[in-house]
Amino acid sequence: MTPHSLAFYVDVVTTGTVLGAKPTDSPDQVTAILGADFAENSPGVHNMWRDYGMAEFFWVRESPHHPWEGHHFTLQVHRLSYGGGSIVNGAMRERYGRFDRHLRFDKLERLLAKRGVHLEDVPDANAPAFTLHWQPASQVSVMAFRAHEKGERRRGTDRVGDVYAVSSPMSAEAVAWNRARYGRQDA
């Protein structure tokens, strides 16, 4: 993976934004940053998300007469394994360059640690297939693949140890709930 695309992930985890777009931004604010090349999904009048390739932003509203309120974003990193860097939004590629098909969790964690940014393990309902990690200051979560059975190295086109998704925000309350529900053991 190029150092530039790794810098993208480090920036997202440390800032809790995608190129400066916050999970609480309006649809117009996100589109001003990421561009108008997106697919819009509106399963009802209360929920909407826009798919900007690897990045998805989600909004909610009380009624059709209320404005959309930013809810969260998710980087669907696993899509890179089958779609390659071409699925990455143009604004992201323009700023960070080429994106590889895999993001190794251990590599991301090492780069973050070198910058003094640490991830906490969080127990999760998706264990043992996945591990969940949280950055408290930015409220970003990182989900990674984990082996199902001894010796398994892949899950489909993804490799064990690859990052599956990066999302924001994950509040301290959500982490506490996960710990109470799924235990304090390593994710």
C-alpha positions as a LaTeX table, in Angstrom:
\begin{tabular}{lrrr}
\hline
Residue & $x$ (\AA) & $y$ (\AA) & $z$ (\AA) \\
\hline
Met1 & 0.00 & 0.00 & 0.00 \\
Thr2 & 1.28 & 3.45 & $-0.77$ \\
Pro3 & 2.25 & 5.68 & 2.13 \\
His4 & $-0.32$ & 8.20 & 0.89 \\
Ser5 & $-3.33$ & 5.93 & 1.25 \\
Leu6 & $-2.07$ & 4.83 & 4.66 \\
Ala7 & $-1.95$ & 8.53 & 5.56 \\
Phe8 & $-5.64$ & 8.73 & 4.61 \\
Tyr9 & $-6.61$ & 6.04 & 7.11 \\
Val10 & $-4.41$ & 7.56 & 9.82 \\
Asp11 & $-6.05$ & 10.95 & 9.18 \\
Val12 & $-9.55$ & 9.45 & 9.42 \\
Val13 & $-8.80$ & 7.62 & 12.67 \\
Thr14 & $-7.10$ & 10.61 & 14.29 \\
Thr15 & $-9.59$ & 13.30 & 13.17 \\
Gly16 & $-12.88$ & 11.41 & 12.94 \\
Thr17 & $-13.47$ & 12.99 & 9.52 \\
Val18 & $-13.16$ & 12.07 & 5.83 \\
Leu19 & $-11.23$ & 14.88 & 4.12 \\
Gly20 & $-12.73$ & 17.14 & 6.79 \\
Ala21 & $-16.32$ & 15.89 & 6.34 \\
Lys22 & $-17.72$ & 15.15 & 9.80 \\
Pro23 & $-20.33$ & 12.49 & 10.56 \\
Thr24 & $-22.62$ & 15.32 & 11.74 \\
Asp25 & $-22.37$ & 17.34 & 8.49 \\
Ser26 & $-25.40$ & 17.86 & 6.27 \\
Pro27 & $-25.70$ & 16.12 & 2.89 \\
Asp28 & $-24.79$ & 19.37 & 1.13 \\
Gln29 & $-21.70$ & 19.86 & 3.30 \\
Val30 & $-20.45$ & 16.32 & 2.61 \\
Thr31 & $-21.13$ & 16.65 & $-1.12$ \\
Ala32 & $-19.23$ & 19.96 & $-1.18$ \\
Ile33 & $-16.19$ & 18.07 & 0.13 \\
Leu34 & $-16.50$ & 14.67 & $-1.59$ \\
Gly35 & $-18.22$ & 15.75 & $-4.81$ \\
Ala36 & $-21.48$ & 14.98 & $-6.55$ \\
Asp37 & $-20.51$ & 11.47 & $-7.72$ \\
Phe38 & $-22.58$ & 9.37 & $-5.31$ \\
Ala39 & $-25.48$ & 6.94 & $-5.17$ \\
Glu40 & $-28.30$ & 8.00 & $-2.86$ \\
Asn41 & $-30.35$ & 5.49 & $-0.90$ \\
Ser42 & $-33.56$ & 6.52 & 0.87 \\
Pro43 & $-35.37$ & 3.51 & 2.32 \\
Gly44 & $-37.95$ & 5.86 & 3.86 \\
Val45 & $-38.59$ & 9.47 & 4.74 \\
His46 & $-36.56$ & 9.25 & 7.96 \\
Asn47 & $-33.26$ & 7.74 & 6.75 \\
Met48 & $-30.87$ & 8.38 & 3.89 \\
Trp49 & $-27.33$ & 7.51 & 3.00 \\
Arg50 & $-25.02$ & 8.44 & 0.19 \\
Asp51 & $-22.48$ & 6.02 & $-1.16$ \\
Tyr52 & $-19.33$ & 7.82 & $-2.35$ \\
Gly53 & $-17.57$ & 4.58 & $-3.33$ \\
Met54 & $-15.71$ & 3.36 & $-0.29$ \\
Ala55 & $-17.17$ & 6.09 & 1.96 \\
Glu56 & $-20.81$ & 6.10 & 3.01 \\
Phe57 & $-22.47$ & 8.92 & 4.99 \\
Phe58 & $-25.78$ & 8.42 & 6.81 \\
Trp59 & $-28.48$ & 10.93 & 7.87 \\
Val60 & $-31.72$ & 10.85 & 9.82 \\
Arg61 & $-34.61$ & 13.29 & 10.22 \\
Glu62 & $-37.74$ & 13.48 & 12.32 \\
Ser63 & $-40.08$ & 14.08 & 9.38 \\
Pro64 & $-39.96$ & 15.20 & 5.73 \\
His65 & $-40.37$ & 18.76 & 7.02 \\
His66 & $-37.18$ & 18.59 & 9.10 \\
Pro67 & $-33.61$ & 18.90 & 7.81 \\
Trp68 & $-31.33$ & 15.90 & 7.55 \\
Glu69 & $-29.04$ & 15.43 & 10.55 \\
Gly70 & $-25.71$ & 13.65 & 10.14 \\
His71 & $-25.67$ & 10.30 & 11.93 \\
His72 & $-22.41$ & 8.51 & 11.01 \\
Phe73 & $-20.03$ & 7.55 & 8.25 \\
Thr74 & $-18.48$ & 4.21 & 7.38 \\
Leu75 & $-15.51$ & 3.47 & 5.17 \\
Gln76 & $-16.30$ & 0.11 & 3.56 \\
Val77 & $-12.62$ & $-0.85$ & 3.28 \\
His78 & $-13.50$ & $-4.48$ & 2.42 \\
Arg79 & $-14.83$ & $-3.28$ & $-0.95$ \\
Leu80 & $-11.25$ & $-2.61$ & $-2.04$ \\
Ser81 & $-10.48$ & $-6.34$ & $-2.05$ \\
Tyr82 & $-12.77$ & $-6.95$ & $-5.00$ \\
Gly83 & $-13.16$ & $-3.48$ & $-6.54$ \\
Gly84 & $-9.66$ & $-2.12$ & $-6.16$ \\
Gly85 & $-8.81$ & 1.56 & $-5.87$ \\
Ser86 & $-11.26$ & 2.53 & $-8.59$ \\
Ile87 & $-14.09$ & 2.42 & $-6.04$ \\
Val88 & $-12.39$ & 5.15 & $-3.98$ \\
Asn89 & $-13.98$ & 8.57 & $-4.33$ \\
Gly90 & $-12.19$ & 10.90 & $-6.75$ \\
Ala91 & $-11.55$ & 13.58 & $-4.11$ \\
Met92 & $-9.90$ & 10.98 & $-1.85$ \\
Arg93 & $-7.72$ & 9.62 & $-4.69$ \\
Glu94 & $-6.78$ & 13.13 & $-5.76$ \\
Arg95 & $-5.52$ & 13.98 & $-2.30$ \\
Tyr96 & $-4.02$ & 10.62 & $-1.23$ \\
Gly97 & $-3.20$ & 8.76 & $-4.43$ \\
Arg98 & $-3.50$ & 5.04 & $-5.06$ \\
Phe99 & $-5.35$ & 2.72 & $-2.65$ \\
Asp100 & $-4.31$ & $-0.90$ & $-2.34$ \\
Arg101 & $-6.81$ & $-3.77$ & $-2.19$ \\
His102 & $-5.99$ & $-4.56$ & 1.45 \\
Leu103 & $-5.40$ & $-2.51$ & 4.60 \\
Arg104 & $-3.62$ & $-4.54$ & 7.26 \\
Phe105 & $-4.86$ & $-3.76$ & 10.77 \\
Asp106 & $-1.44$ & $-4.35$ & 12.37 \\
Lys107 & 0.18 & $-1.86$ & 10.00 \\
Leu108 & $-2.50$ & 0.78 & 10.70 \\
Glu109 & $-2.17$ & 0.21 & 14.44 \\
Arg110 & 1.64 & 0.62 & 14.28 \\
Leu111 & 1.39 & 3.86 & 12.30 \\
Leu112 & $-1.15$ & 5.25 & 14.75 \\
Ala113 & 1.01 & 4.25 & 17.74 \\
Lys114 & 4.01 & 6.07 & 16.20 \\
Arg115 & 1.86 & 9.21 & 16.31 \\
Gly116 & 0.80 & 8.60 & 19.90 \\
Val117 & $-2.70$ & 7.47 & 18.89 \\
His118 & $-3.81$ & 4.21 & 20.48 \\
Leu119 & $-6.78$ & 1.96 & 19.83 \\
Glu120 & $-8.66$ & 0.17 & 22.58 \\
Asp121 & $-10.04$ & $-3.33$ & 22.03 \\
Val122 & $-13.82$ & $-3.48$ & 22.37 \\
Pro123 & $-15.83$ & $-6.70$ & 22.81 \\
Asp124 & $-18.36$ & $-7.04$ & 20.02 \\
Ala125 & $-21.23$ & $-9.21$ & 18.81 \\
Asn126 & $-19.26$ & $-10.04$ & 15.65 \\
Ala127 & $-16.49$ & $-11.86$ & 17.53 \\
Pro128 & $-14.78$ & $-14.18$ & 16.88 \\
Ala129 & $-15.11$ & $-13.51$ & 13.14 \\
Phe130 & $-14.09$ & $-9.86$ & 13.63 \\
Thr131 & $-12.26$ & $-7.71$ & 16.14 \\
Leu132 & $-13.42$ & $-4.20$ & 17.06 \\
His133 & $-11.10$ & $-1.37$ & 18.11 \\
Trp134 & $-11.87$ & 2.18 & 19.24 \\
Gln135 & $-10.03$ & 5.49 & 19.29 \\
Pro136 & $-11.59$ & 7.46 & 22.19 \\
Ala137 & $-10.50$ & 11.00 & 21.21 \\
Ser138 & $-11.90$ & 10.82 & 17.66 \\
Gln139 & $-14.67$ & 8.29 & 18.45 \\
Val140 & $-13.64$ & 6.19 & 15.44 \\
Ser141 & $-14.04$ & 2.42 & 15.40 \\
Val142 & $-12.05$ & $-0.02$ & 13.28 \\
Met143 & $-13.33$ & $-3.52$ & 12.53 \\
Ala144 & $-10.87$ & $-6.15$ & 11.29 \\
Phe145 & $-11.18$ & $-9.75$ & 10.04 \\
Arg146 & $-10.10$ & $-12.51$ & 12.40 \\
Ala147 & $-9.57$ & $-16.22$ & 11.70 \\
His148 & $-12.61$ & $-18.44$ & 12.20 \\
Glu149 & $-10.70$ & $-21.67$ & 12.42 \\
Lys150 & $-7.12$ & $-22.60$ & 12.99 \\
Gly151 & $-5.08$ & $-22.02$ & 9.87 \\
Glu152 & $-7.71$ & $-20.05$ & 7.94 \\
Arg153 & $-6.04$ & $-17.16$ & 6.13 \\
Arg154 & $-8.87$ & $-15.73$ & 4.04 \\
Arg155 & $-12.53$ & $-14.91$ & 4.21 \\
Gly156 & $-13.62$ & $-14.68$ & 0.60 \\
Thr157 & $-11.31$ & $-12.22$ & $-1.12$ \\
Asp158 & $-10.25$ & $-10.69$ & 2.19 \\
Arg159 & $-7.34$ & $-11.85$ & 4.31 \\
Val160 & $-7.45$ & $-12.42$ & 8.04 \\
Gly161 & $-6.00$ & $-9.30$ & 9.64 \\
Asp162 & $-7.42$ & $-6.96$ & 6.98 \\
Val163 & $-9.47$ & $-3.98$ & 8.06 \\
Tyr164 & $-13.13$ & $-4.51$ & 7.15 \\
Ala165 & $-14.57$ & $-1.07$ & 7.98 \\
Val166 & $-13.83$ & 2.22 & 9.73 \\
Ser167 & $-16.77$ & 4.12 & 11.26 \\
Ser168 & $-17.49$ & 7.26 & 13.24 \\
Pro169 & $-18.80$ & 8.09 & 15.73 \\
Met170 & $-18.70$ & 5.37 & 18.35 \\
Ser171 & $-19.41$ & 7.01 & 21.69 \\
Ala172 & $-17.96$ & 6.11 & 25.06 \\
Glu173 & $-21.49$ & 5.04 & 26.03 \\
Ala174 & $-21.62$ & 2.59 & 23.12 \\
Val175 & $-18.23$ & 1.15 & 24.14 \\
Ala176 & $-19.43$ & 0.80 & 27.75 \\
Trp177 & $-22.59$ & $-0.94$ & 26.53 \\
Asn178 & $-20.53$ & $-3.38$ & 24.42 \\
Arg179 & $-18.28$ & $-4.11$ & 27.39 \\
Ala180 & $-21.26$ & $-4.75$ & 29.66 \\
Arg181 & $-23.03$ & $-6.89$ & 27.06 \\
Tyr182 & $-20.10$ & $-8.86$ & 25.60 \\
Gly183 & $-17.53$ & $-8.75$ & 28.41 \\
Arg184 & $-14.24$ & $-6.97$ & 28.95 \\
Gln185 & $-12.09$ & $-9.67$ & 27.33 \\
Asp186 & $-10.11$ & $-8.83$ & 24.21 \\
Ala187 & $-12.32$ & $-8.33$ & 21.18 \\
\hline
\end{tabular}
